[in-house]
């Protein structure tokens, strides 16, 4: 394949990747939002279903109580059937009932009188019953009112007493819910469905297992061992919501997905833009340095300074070193950045180190820099150019990875052979500390500030600090504590050691070379004139 074709293929792949970078978050955002809306609606349906089941259970118990009361009253009434006294007693019982439409007496399967209509001149024959539980216990399901003929009711007879039950029993709960709800009222003793609503057959409904799935819920409530209500919603959440609500959910989810995609697009654009700005800053030498003094903790004598890379961009403002150094490492810019930092540090510090022959210069390098032999050659040339003695330069390296320890060991040996010193930075937070110590054999170890700042907190880190210091005491290395900010921390560290070094805001913030010279003139007056 020719070079132009390869280039064209590479461009097409980049476009596809960028398109996928936009499309996939949009789809994920859409699906996540839609799922969230579904479960919000599902929980609302669940709450309503539980509430209505409780209400139907209560109404069922009221109906049961009314029926039992009416039957008990009829049984205890010794007056002749359909007599005025008998009718009055039935009327008094009917007036206090909520769900009983009428109480009647039957004879030879005919209604002869009722509380509402009195004694009938022409007895009314009853249709065939829906269920015969026993010789004297019968039920009529969804049958026309035998007296008025204009409504559908349920009827229950025991002996000569007939109870006419209102049609609207539970309807206000059933019809308030959506069409996906199914309700059954079961008499378990007789394996009989007393009342049923919905599109699922009653036989299937009473066999359904209680519980929930992602889209349905089945619940059962029993007033006693015999009478149970089963309710099942087989399309909950988005599946059972109205078309308008579903449309709103889709619109909201689409907006959410597009918003997520747009945020990631902006973040990616900012990242790429920041990367381009960083490349330009490195190429133009816009990365500058600040210096933080390093002191003896007991005498407060200044023993050296650490060069710290800084970047202030017109677009992004002051960018944290953690951000732009990480960006440089990910995009193979560390070699150029390290060259710039070494050059700028030697250039800045050459006149100062000439004035103060006992002050060292610490420069941060990555392990990748150290392992690449060409940087040592560059450092040697810069040291010769600016008349910097090798033994006054300390290169601080951070253990960011556990890879290639043997290669780094060889590279570090070349640095020490050239007369430079090696400091193991951020000790205690990286990889394989003991392994690095045995392989690299540094001249200096810098204990990470998280341990220094744990002093006085009685935390695990403070206990670890004591253990780290006890271990380092046995080694022939200079120990430097980073991040000293309070007198309490300083007092604690000096109680551990009288020759330890340290740096932090308690002594001095990072500063430009001009401020560093003023600082040294005040705190380190014995310089060469």
Short mmCIF file of C-alpha atoms in Angstrom, two decimals:
data_model
loop_
_atom_site.label_atom_id
_atom_site.label_comp_id
_atom_site.label_asym_id
_atom_site.label_seq_id
_atom_site.Cartn_x
_atom_site.Cartn_y
_atom_site.Cartn_z
CA UNK A 1 0.00 0.00 0.00
CA UNK A 2 1.43 3.40 -1.00
CA UNK A 3 2.28 6.14 1.48
CA UNK A 4 -0.64 8.43 0.40
CA UNK A 5 -3.06 5.54 0.84
CA UNK A 6 -1.70 4.86 4.33
CA UNK A 7 -2.01 8.55 5.20
CA UNK A 8 -5.57 8.65 3.88
CA UNK A 9 -6.43 5.51 5.86
CA UNK A 10 -4.96 7.03 9.01
CA UNK A 11 -7.03 10.21 8.56
CA UNK A 12 -10.20 8.16 8.02
CA UNK A 13 -9.51 6.15 11.17
CA UNK A 14 -9.02 9.35 13.17
CA UNK A 15 -12.35 10.68 11.91
CA UNK A 16 -14.07 7.41 12.82
CA UNK A 17 -12.52 7.44 16.30
CA UNK A 18 -13.60 11.04 16.85
CA UNK A 19 -17.11 10.22 15.65
CA UNK A 20 -17.28 7.22 17.99
CA UNK A 21 -15.95 9.42 20.80
CA UNK A 22 -19.01 11.64 20.30
CA UNK A 23 -21.61 8.97 19.50
CA UNK A 24 -20.83 6.42 22.24
CA UNK A 25 -21.15 8.92 25.16
CA UNK A 26 -24.37 10.25 23.62
CA UNK A 27 -25.83 6.74 23.45
CA UNK A 28 -24.63 5.90 26.96
CA UNK A 29 -26.02 9.17 28.33
CA UNK A 30 -29.34 8.50 26.59
CA UNK A 31 -29.57 4.94 27.94
CA UNK A 32 -28.48 5.86 31.47
CA UNK A 33 -30.98 8.72 31.69
CA UNK A 34 -33.78 6.62 30.20
CA UNK A 35 -33.01 3.83 32.67
CA UNK A 36 -33.01 6.31 35.55
CA UNK A 37 -36.38 7.71 34.45
CA UNK A 38 -37.73 4.16 34.13
CA UNK A 39 -36.77 3.31 37.70
CA UNK A 40 -38.16 6.61 39.00
CA UNK A 41 -41.49 5.83 37.32
CA UNK A 42 -41.23 2.20 38.44
CA UNK A 43 -40.80 3.25 42.08
CA UNK A 44 -43.75 5.64 41.77
CA UNK A 45 -45.88 2.83 40.29
CA UNK A 46 -44.70 0.52 43.05
CA UNK A 47 -45.63 3.03 45.73
CA UNK A 48 -49.07 3.57 44.21
CA UNK A 49 -49.64 -0.16 43.79
CA UNK A 50 -48.77 -0.85 47.43
CA UNK A 51 -50.98 2.02 48.56
CA UNK A 52 -53.95 0.84 46.51
CA UNK A 53 -53.47 -2.75 47.61
CA UNK A 54 -53.67 -1.60 51.22
CA UNK A 55 -56.81 0.42 50.46
CA UNK A 56 -58.44 -2.48 48.62
CA UNK A 57 -57.56 -4.76 51.50
CA UNK A 58 -59.26 -2.34 53.88
CA UNK A 59 -62.35 -2.07 51.67
CA UNK A 60 -62.44 -5.86 51.35
CA UNK A 61 -62.47 -6.19 55.11
CA UNK A 62 -65.27 -3.59 55.32
CA UNK A 63 -67.34 -5.52 52.77
CA UNK A 64 -66.73 -8.78 54.60
CA UNK A 65 -67.79 -7.16 57.85
CA UNK A 66 -70.96 -5.75 56.25
CA UNK A 67 -71.91 -9.12 54.77
CA UNK A 68 -71.31 -10.95 58.05
CA UNK A 69 -73.28 -8.29 59.95
CA UNK A 70 -76.22 -8.51 57.52
CA UNK A 71 -76.25 -12.30 57.67
CA UNK A 72 -75.97 -12.30 61.44
CA UNK A 73 -78.84 -9.82 61.70
CA UNK A 74 -80.98 -11.92 59.37
CA UNK A 75 -80.18 -15.10 61.27
CA UNK A 76 -81.08 -13.56 64.63
CA UNK A 77 -84.34 -12.06 63.33
CA UNK A 78 -87.24 -14.26 64.46
CA UNK A 79 -89.93 -12.16 62.82
CA UNK A 80 -91.78 -13.62 59.82
CA UNK A 81 -90.04 -13.20 56.46
CA UNK A 82 -91.05 -10.03 54.63
CA UNK A 83 -93.15 -8.80 57.55
CA UNK A 84 -92.99 -5.08 58.27
CA UNK A 85 -90.82 -5.73 61.32
CA UNK A 86 -88.51 -7.92 59.23
CA UNK A 87 -88.27 -5.29 56.46
CA UNK A 88 -87.53 -2.52 58.96
CA UNK A 89 -84.68 -4.51 60.47
CA UNK A 90 -83.21 -5.17 57.01
CA UNK A 91 -83.50 -1.45 56.15
CA UNK A 92 -81.70 -0.42 59.33
CA UNK A 93 -78.91 -2.86 58.46
CA UNK A 94 -78.78 -1.58 54.86
CA UNK A 95 -78.59 2.13 55.73
CA UNK A 96 -75.29 1.75 57.59
CA UNK A 97 -73.66 -0.36 54.87
CA UNK A 98 -71.22 1.08 52.31
CA UNK A 99 -71.06 -1.64 49.68
CA UNK A 100 -74.31 -3.58 50.09
CA UNK A 101 -76.89 -2.33 47.61
CA UNK A 102 -79.85 -4.29 48.94
CA UNK A 103 -80.80 -7.13 51.27
CA UNK A 104 -83.51 -9.51 50.08
CA UNK A 105 -85.22 -12.76 50.95
CA UNK A 106 -85.57 -15.59 48.47
CA UNK A 107 -87.88 -18.53 48.29
CA UNK A 108 -87.69 -21.25 45.67
CA UNK A 109 -84.96 -19.29 43.86
CA UNK A 110 -87.18 -16.19 43.66
CA UNK A 111 -86.89 -12.80 45.37
CA UNK A 112 -90.01 -12.25 47.43
CA UNK A 113 -89.04 -9.02 49.22
CA UNK A 114 -86.12 -6.62 49.77
CA UNK A 115 -85.15 -3.79 52.11
CA UNK A 116 -85.31 -1.29 49.23
CA UNK A 117 -88.45 -2.50 47.43
CA UNK A 118 -90.48 -4.07 50.17
CA UNK A 119 -92.70 -7.08 49.46
CA UNK A 120 -92.87 -7.83 45.77
CA UNK A 121 -96.29 -8.53 44.31
CA UNK A 122 -94.66 -10.67 41.68
CA UNK A 123 -91.63 -12.63 42.91
CA UNK A 124 -88.57 -12.27 40.65
CA UNK A 125 -86.74 -15.36 39.48
CA UNK A 126 -82.95 -15.47 39.82
CA UNK A 127 -80.60 -16.38 36.99
CA UNK A 128 -78.37 -19.41 37.31
CA UNK A 129 -75.72 -18.85 39.95
CA UNK A 130 -72.01 -18.59 39.05
CA UNK A 131 -70.84 -20.80 41.91
CA UNK A 132 -72.50 -23.10 44.43
CA UNK A 133 -70.24 -23.45 47.46
CA UNK A 134 -72.72 -25.59 49.36
CA UNK A 135 -76.44 -26.29 49.31
CA UNK A 136 -77.29 -22.97 50.96
CA UNK A 137 -74.25 -20.87 49.86
CA UNK A 138 -74.29 -19.45 46.32
CA UNK A 139 -72.65 -16.62 44.37
CA UNK A 140 -73.67 -14.68 41.23
CA UNK A 141 -70.80 -12.89 39.46
CA UNK A 142 -71.35 -9.84 37.22
CA UNK A 143 -75.05 -10.40 36.81
CA UNK A 144 -77.80 -7.84 36.04
CA UNK A 145 -79.65 -6.51 39.07
CA UNK A 146 -82.69 -8.86 39.13
CA UNK A 147 -84.99 -6.09 40.41
CA UNK A 148 -83.94 -2.93 38.48
CA UNK A 149 -82.32 -4.70 35.50
CA UNK A 150 -80.17 -1.57 34.87
CA UNK A 151 -76.88 -2.31 36.63
CA UNK A 152 -74.37 -5.13 36.88
CA UNK A 153 -73.85 -6.42 40.40
CA UNK A 154 -72.59 -9.37 42.43
CA UNK A 155 -74.89 -11.36 44.68
CA UNK A 156 -74.34 -13.76 47.56
CA UNK A 157 -77.00 -15.97 49.16
CA UNK A 158 -76.90 -17.96 52.37
CA UNK A 159 -80.11 -19.77 53.15
CA UNK A 160 -83.06 -17.50 52.39
CA UNK A 161 -81.02 -14.26 52.66
CA UNK A 162 -79.70 -12.64 49.46
CA UNK A 163 -77.02 -9.91 49.59
CA UNK A 164 -76.82 -7.61 46.54
CA UNK A 165 -73.31 -6.06 46.31
CA UNK A 166 -72.69 -2.77 44.48
CA UNK A 167 -70.96 -3.00 41.11
CA UNK A 168 -68.45 -0.19 41.86
CA UNK A 169 -66.69 -2.19 44.56
CA UNK A 170 -62.92 -1.48 44.10
CA UNK A 171 -63.52 0.11 40.69
CA UNK A 172 -62.19 3.48 41.86
CA UNK A 173 -58.87 1.81 42.72
CA UNK A 174 -58.68 -0.35 39.65
CA UNK A 175 -59.57 2.29 37.08
CA UNK A 176 -57.36 4.89 38.74
CA UNK A 177 -54.38 2.71 37.84
CA UNK A 178 -53.37 2.10 34.23
CA UNK A 179 -54.69 -0.61 31.96
CA UNK A 180 -51.77 -2.88 32.80
CA UNK A 181 -53.07 -3.62 36.29
CA UNK A 182 -54.75 -6.91 37.04
CA UNK A 183 -56.65 -7.60 40.26
CA UNK A 184 -58.26 -10.76 41.60
CA UNK A 185 -60.19 -11.44 44.81
CA UNK A 186 -59.83 -15.07 45.77
CA UNK A 187 -61.72 -17.31 48.19
CA UNK A 188 -58.95 -19.83 48.80
CA UNK A 189 -61.09 -22.41 50.59
CA UNK A 190 -63.28 -22.83 47.51
CA UNK A 191 -60.52 -22.01 44.96
CA UNK A 192 -62.87 -19.37 43.58
CA UNK A 193 -62.24 -15.93 42.05
CA UNK A 194 -64.87 -13.72 43.63
CA UNK A 195 -63.97 -10.64 41.51
CA UNK A 196 -61.48 -10.04 38.70
CA UNK A 197 -60.21 -7.06 36.70
CA UNK A 198 -57.64 -6.88 33.91
CA UNK A 199 -56.40 -8.70 30.82
CA UNK A 200 -54.66 -11.60 32.58
CA UNK A 201 -56.89 -14.60 33.20
CA UNK A 202 -57.82 -15.05 36.88
CA UNK A 203 -56.41 -18.58 36.87
CA UNK A 204 -53.02 -17.27 35.70
CA UNK A 205 -53.15 -14.35 38.10
CA UNK A 206 -53.68 -16.38 41.28
CA UNK A 207 -50.80 -18.67 40.28
CA UNK A 208 -48.39 -15.76 39.71
CA UNK A 209 -45.43 -15.59 42.08
CA UNK A 210 -45.21 -12.48 44.20
CA UNK A 211 -42.19 -10.23 43.63
CA UNK A 212 -40.77 -7.73 41.16
CA UNK A 213 -38.93 -7.81 37.85
CA UNK A 214 -37.52 -4.92 35.84
CA UNK A 215 -40.95 -4.19 34.37
CA UNK A 216 -43.58 -5.86 36.58
CA UNK A 217 -44.70 -6.40 40.14
CA UNK A 218 -47.02 -8.92 41.80
CA UNK A 219 -48.36 -8.51 45.33
CA UNK A 220 -50.80 -10.47 47.50
CA UNK A 221 -52.67 -9.36 50.61
CA UNK A 222 -54.84 -11.69 52.69
CA UNK A 223 -57.39 -10.38 55.18
CA UNK A 224 -57.49 -13.84 56.67
CA UNK A 225 -56.44 -17.31 55.63
CA UNK A 226 -59.28 -17.57 53.16
CA UNK A 227 -59.78 -14.16 51.50
CA UNK A 228 -56.89 -12.76 49.43
CA UNK A 229 -56.34 -9.94 46.97
CA UNK A 230 -53.78 -10.45 44.21
CA UNK A 231 -52.65 -7.44 42.18
CA UNK A 232 -50.21 -7.51 39.27
CA UNK A 233 -48.91 -4.69 37.11
CA UNK A 234 -47.15 -6.28 34.15
CA UNK A 235 -45.99 -3.05 32.51
CA UNK A 236 -44.44 -0.73 35.04
CA UNK A 237 -42.14 2.23 34.56
CA UNK A 238 -41.71 3.41 30.98
CA UNK A 239 -43.60 0.40 29.59
CA UNK A 240 -46.78 1.45 31.35
CA UNK A 241 -46.54 5.23 31.23
CA UNK A 242 -48.56 7.44 28.93
CA UNK A 243 -47.40 8.32 25.43
CA UNK A 244 -46.82 11.93 26.47
CA UNK A 245 -44.67 10.89 29.44
CA UNK A 246 -42.74 8.47 27.23
CA UNK A 247 -42.11 11.24 24.71
CA UNK A 248 -40.88 13.57 27.48
CA UNK A 249 -38.58 10.81 28.80
CA UNK A 250 -37.10 10.27 25.33
CA UNK A 251 -36.56 14.01 24.83
CA UNK A 252 -34.92 14.42 28.27
CA UNK A 253 -32.72 11.36 27.69
CA UNK A 254 -31.69 12.64 24.27
CA UNK A 255 -30.78 16.03 25.71
CA UNK A 256 -28.84 14.31 28.50
CA UNK A 257 -26.92 12.14 26.04
CA UNK A 258 -26.10 15.08 23.79
CA UNK A 259 -25.05 17.17 26.79
CA UNK A 260 -22.70 14.43 28.01
CA UNK A 261 -21.25 14.08 24.53
CA UNK A 262 -20.81 17.86 24.28
CA UNK A 263 -19.09 18.07 27.70
CA UNK A 264 -16.68 15.30 26.71
CA UNK A 265 -16.13 17.01 23.37
CA UNK A 266 -15.27 20.27 25.13
CA UNK A 267 -13.03 18.41 27.57
CA UNK A 268 -11.29 16.63 24.70
CA UNK A 269 -10.97 19.87 22.76
CA UNK A 270 -9.59 21.62 25.83
CA UNK A 271 -7.18 18.72 26.38
CA UNK A 272 -5.98 18.86 22.77
CA UNK A 273 -5.83 22.64 22.92
CA UNK A 274 -3.91 22.52 26.21
CA UNK A 275 -1.53 20.00 24.68
CA UNK A 276 -0.90 22.29 21.70
CA UNK A 277 -0.32 25.23 24.02
CA UNK A 278 2.12 23.14 26.08
CA UNK A 279 4.05 22.09 22.97
CA UNK A 280 4.26 25.74 21.96
CA UNK A 281 5.35 26.80 25.45
CA UNK A 282 8.14 24.20 25.51
CA UNK A 283 9.31 25.09 22.00
CA UNK A 284 9.24 28.83 22.80
CA UNK A 285 10.89 28.41 26.19
CA UNK A 286 7.85 29.77 28.05
CA UNK A 287 8.22 27.25 30.86
CA UNK A 288 9.90 29.12 33.71
CA UNK A 289 11.35 28.01 37.04
CA UNK A 290 10.81 28.87 40.66
CA UNK A 291 13.13 27.78 43.45
CA UNK A 292 12.36 26.53 46.94
CA UNK A 293 15.12 26.51 49.57
CA UNK A 294 16.10 23.31 51.37
CA UNK A 295 17.32 23.71 54.97
CA UNK A 296 18.79 21.84 57.90
CA UNK A 297 15.85 21.43 60.29
CA UNK A 298 17.89 22.12 63.44
CA UNK A 299 20.22 24.97 62.38
CA UNK A 300 17.96 26.34 59.60
CA UNK A 301 21.10 26.58 57.44
CA UNK A 302 20.25 26.70 53.74
CA UNK A 303 21.88 23.74 52.01
CA UNK A 304 20.32 23.91 48.58
CA UNK A 305 17.37 24.83 46.37
CA UNK A 306 14.97 22.80 44.28
CA UNK A 307 14.08 23.97 40.76
CA UNK A 308 10.34 23.71 40.12
CA UNK A 309 8.85 24.02 36.62
CA UNK A 310 6.02 26.52 36.21
CA UNK A 311 3.72 27.33 33.30
CA UNK A 312 1.43 30.34 32.94
CA UNK A 313 -0.63 30.32 29.76
CA UNK A 314 -2.66 33.23 28.37
CA UNK A 315 -5.65 30.95 27.76
CA UNK A 316 -5.47 28.49 30.66
CA UNK A 317 -3.84 30.72 33.25
CA UNK A 318 -1.45 29.17 35.75
CA UNK A 319 -1.47 25.43 35.06
CA UNK A 320 -0.59 23.05 37.89
CA UNK A 321 2.70 21.15 37.42
CA UNK A 322 0.83 17.92 38.15
CA UNK A 323 -1.34 18.64 35.11
CA UNK A 324 1.19 19.75 32.52
CA UNK A 325 3.93 17.32 33.56
CA UNK A 326 1.43 14.45 33.34
CA UNK A 327 0.39 15.79 29.93
CA UNK A 328 4.03 15.93 28.83
CA UNK A 329 4.66 12.36 29.98
CA UNK A 330 1.63 11.01 28.14
CA UNK A 331 2.54 12.73 24.86
CA UNK A 332 6.32 12.19 24.76
CA UNK A 333 7.22 15.77 25.60
CA UNK A 334 9.27 15.00 28.71
CA UNK A 335 12.60 14.90 26.90
CA UNK A 336 12.16 18.42 25.51
CA UNK A 337 10.74 19.66 28.81
CA UNK A 338 13.60 18.16 30.82
CA UNK A 339 16.17 19.69 28.46
CA UNK A 340 14.51 23.08 28.90
CA UNK A 341 14.37 22.75 32.70
CA UNK A 342 18.05 21.69 32.98
CA UNK A 343 19.17 24.52 30.70
CA UNK A 344 17.07 27.13 32.52
CA UNK A 345 18.10 25.90 35.99
CA UNK A 346 21.82 25.96 35.18
CA UNK A 347 21.45 29.36 33.53
CA UNK A 348 19.52 30.85 36.50
CA UNK A 349 21.60 29.32 39.26
CA UNK A 350 25.11 29.69 37.81
CA UNK A 351 25.76 33.17 39.30
CA UNK A 352 24.00 32.30 42.57
CA UNK A 353 25.94 29.07 43.05
CA UNK A 354 29.14 31.00 42.37
CA UNK A 355 28.26 33.31 45.28
CA UNK A 356 27.20 30.44 47.55
CA UNK A 357 29.61 27.52 47.05
CA UNK A 358 27.87 25.37 49.71
CA UNK A 359 24.45 25.43 48.05
CA UNK A 360 23.30 22.53 45.86
CA UNK A 361 20.81 22.55 43.01
CA UNK A 362 18.05 19.91 42.82
CA UNK A 363 16.33 19.22 39.48
CA UNK A 364 13.45 16.82 38.87
CA UNK A 365 13.85 14.21 36.15
CA UNK A 366 11.61 11.34 35.18
CA UNK A 367 12.86 7.77 35.27
CA UNK A 368 12.41 7.73 31.50
CA UNK A 369 14.79 10.69 31.22
CA UNK A 370 17.34 8.97 33.42
CA UNK A 371 17.17 5.74 31.41
CA UNK A 372 17.82 7.56 28.13
CA UNK A 373 21.56 8.03 27.94
CA UNK A 374 21.49 11.08 25.64
CA UNK A 375 20.24 13.41 28.38
CA UNK A 376 23.39 12.80 30.44
CA UNK A 377 25.48 14.08 27.56
CA UNK A 378 23.27 17.18 27.34
CA UNK A 379 23.55 17.78 31.11
CA UNK A 380 27.33 17.50 30.99
CA UNK A 381 27.52 20.09 28.22
CA UNK A 382 25.21 22.47 30.09
CA UNK A 383 27.21 22.04 33.30
CA UNK A 384 30.40 22.85 31.43
CA UNK A 385 28.77 25.84 29.71
CA UNK A 386 27.57 27.37 32.98
CA UNK A 387 30.48 26.23 35.14
CA UNK A 388 28.35 24.08 37.44
CA UNK A 389 30.24 21.46 39.49
CA UNK A 390 28.70 18.01 39.02
CA UNK A 391 28.77 17.18 42.73
CA UNK A 392 26.57 20.19 43.50
CA UNK A 393 23.72 18.94 41.29
CA UNK A 394 21.09 16.55 42.66
CA UNK A 395 18.65 14.90 40.29
CA UNK A 396 15.36 14.01 41.96
CA UNK A 397 13.60 11.01 40.43
CA UNK A 398 10.13 9.73 41.25
CA UNK A 399 9.19 6.05 41.26
CA UNK A 400 6.12 6.23 39.00
CA UNK A 401 6.42 2.68 37.71
CA UNK A 402 7.98 -0.62 38.65
CA UNK A 403 9.11 -1.38 35.10
CA UNK A 404 12.72 -1.63 33.97
CA UNK A 405 14.43 -1.46 37.36
CA UNK A 406 17.58 -3.10 36.00
CA UNK A 407 17.86 -0.61 33.11
CA UNK A 408 17.36 2.34 35.47
CA UNK A 409 19.97 0.91 37.86
CA UNK A 410 22.52 0.99 35.05
CA UNK A 411 21.53 4.52 34.00
CA UNK A 412 21.70 5.85 37.58
CA UNK A 413 25.16 4.32 37.93
CA UNK A 414 26.28 6.40 34.92
CA UNK A 415 24.95 9.58 36.56
CA UNK A 416 26.74 8.87 39.84
CA UNK A 417 29.90 7.94 37.94
CA UNK A 418 29.74 11.38 36.29
CA UNK A 419 29.67 12.93 39.78
CA UNK A 420 25.97 13.82 40.04
CA UNK A 421 23.87 12.91 43.06
CA UNK A 422 20.56 11.06 42.95
CA UNK A 423 17.57 11.75 45.19
CA UNK A 424 14.58 9.41 45.45
CA UNK A 425 11.58 11.76 45.49
CA UNK A 426 8.12 11.22 47.04
CA UNK A 427 9.39 8.23 49.00
CA UNK A 428 6.63 6.07 50.46
CA UNK A 429 3.98 6.74 47.82
CA UNK A 430 5.31 5.08 44.66
CA UNK A 431 6.21 1.56 43.64
CA UNK A 432 8.51 -0.98 45.31
CA UNK A 433 10.37 1.39 47.64
CA UNK A 434 12.69 -1.26 49.05
CA UNK A 435 13.44 -2.57 45.57
CA UNK A 436 14.35 0.92 44.34
CA UNK A 437 16.53 1.53 47.41
CA UNK A 438 18.52 -1.63 46.84
CA UNK A 439 18.93 -1.05 43.10
CA UNK A 440 19.47 2.71 42.85
CA UNK A 441 21.28 3.43 46.12
CA UNK A 442 20.42 7.15 46.19
CA UNK A 443 22.41 9.85 47.98
CA UNK A 444 19.22 11.45 49.26
CA UNK A 445 15.66 10.37 50.05
CA UNK A 446 12.75 12.81 50.13
CA UNK A 447 9.85 11.65 52.31
CA UNK A 448 6.51 12.61 50.72
CA UNK A 449 4.54 15.46 52.26
CA UNK A 450 1.52 13.26 53.05
CA UNK A 451 3.56 11.75 55.88
CA UNK A 452 4.85 15.12 57.09
CA UNK A 453 1.35 16.57 57.16
CA UNK A 454 0.03 13.57 59.12
CA UNK A 455 2.00 14.70 62.18
CA UNK A 456 -0.35 15.36 65.09
CA UNK A 457 -3.25 13.49 63.48
CA UNK A 458 -2.62 10.11 65.13
CA UNK A 459 -3.28 8.51 61.75
CA UNK A 460 -1.79 5.48 60.05
CA UNK A 461 0.43 7.78 57.99
CA UNK A 462 2.07 9.15 61.15
CA UNK A 463 2.82 5.61 62.31
CA UNK A 464 4.23 4.90 58.86
CA UNK A 465 6.38 8.05 59.11
CA UNK A 466 7.99 6.72 62.27
CA UNK A 467 8.63 3.36 60.60
CA UNK A 468 10.05 5.00 57.47
CA UNK A 469 12.40 7.18 59.51
CA UNK A 470 13.55 4.22 61.60
CA UNK A 471 14.35 2.32 58.41
CA UNK A 472 16.17 5.25 56.76
CA UNK A 473 18.29 5.82 59.87
CA UNK A 474 20.09 2.59 59.04
CA UNK A 475 21.05 3.86 55.57
CA UNK A 476 23.85 6.22 54.64
CA UNK A 477 21.56 8.78 52.97
CA UNK A 478 20.44 12.35 53.55
CA UNK A 479 16.77 12.43 54.57
CA UNK A 480 14.65 15.38 53.42
CA UNK A 481 11.09 15.91 54.66
CA UNK A 482 8.78 17.66 52.20
CA UNK A 483 5.78 19.88 52.90
CA UNK A 484 6.68 21.27 56.36
CA UNK A 485 4.06 23.92 57.09
CA UNK A 486 3.68 24.15 60.88
CA UNK A 487 5.90 24.53 63.92
CA UNK A 488 4.38 21.35 65.33
CA UNK A 489 5.61 19.37 62.33
CA UNK A 490 9.09 20.90 62.61
CA UNK A 491 9.32 20.16 66.34
CA UNK A 492 8.27 16.55 65.81
CA UNK A 493 10.78 15.99 62.99
CA UNK A 494 13.69 17.53 64.90
CA UNK A 495 12.86 15.22 67.79
CA UNK A 496 13.39 12.30 65.41
CA UNK A 497 16.66 13.55 63.95
CA UNK A 498 19.17 16.35 64.42
CA UNK A 499 20.64 16.19 60.93
CA UNK A 500 17.52 15.79 58.74
CA UNK A 501 16.77 18.30 55.99
CA UNK A 502 13.45 19.77 55.02
CA UNK A 503 11.55 22.21 52.86
CA UNK A 504 8.10 23.70 52.99
CA UNK A 505 6.04 26.85 53.38
CA UNK A 506 7.09 27.21 57.00
CA UNK A 507 10.51 28.28 55.69
CA UNK A 508 9.83 29.66 52.22
CA UNK A 509 7.47 29.41 49.28
CA UNK A 510 8.84 28.71 45.79
CA UNK A 511 10.23 31.98 44.37
CA UNK A 512 11.82 33.54 41.32
CA UNK A 513 15.61 33.97 41.09
CA UNK A 514 15.40 37.67 42.03
CA UNK A 515 13.49 36.87 45.22
CA UNK A 516 15.79 33.93 45.88
CA UNK A 517 18.84 36.21 45.80
CA UNK A 518 17.19 38.57 48.29
CA UNK A 519 16.20 35.62 50.48
CA UNK A 520 19.74 34.24 50.48
CA UNK A 521 21.25 37.62 51.32
CA UNK A 522 19.04 37.75 54.43
CA UNK A 523 19.18 34.11 55.51
CA UNK A 524 22.57 33.10 54.14
CA UNK A 525 24.76 36.24 54.46
CA UNK A 526 28.15 34.52 54.17
CA UNK A 527 28.42 34.57 50.41
CA UNK A 528 31.49 35.26 48.28
CA UNK A 529 31.91 38.82 47.07
#
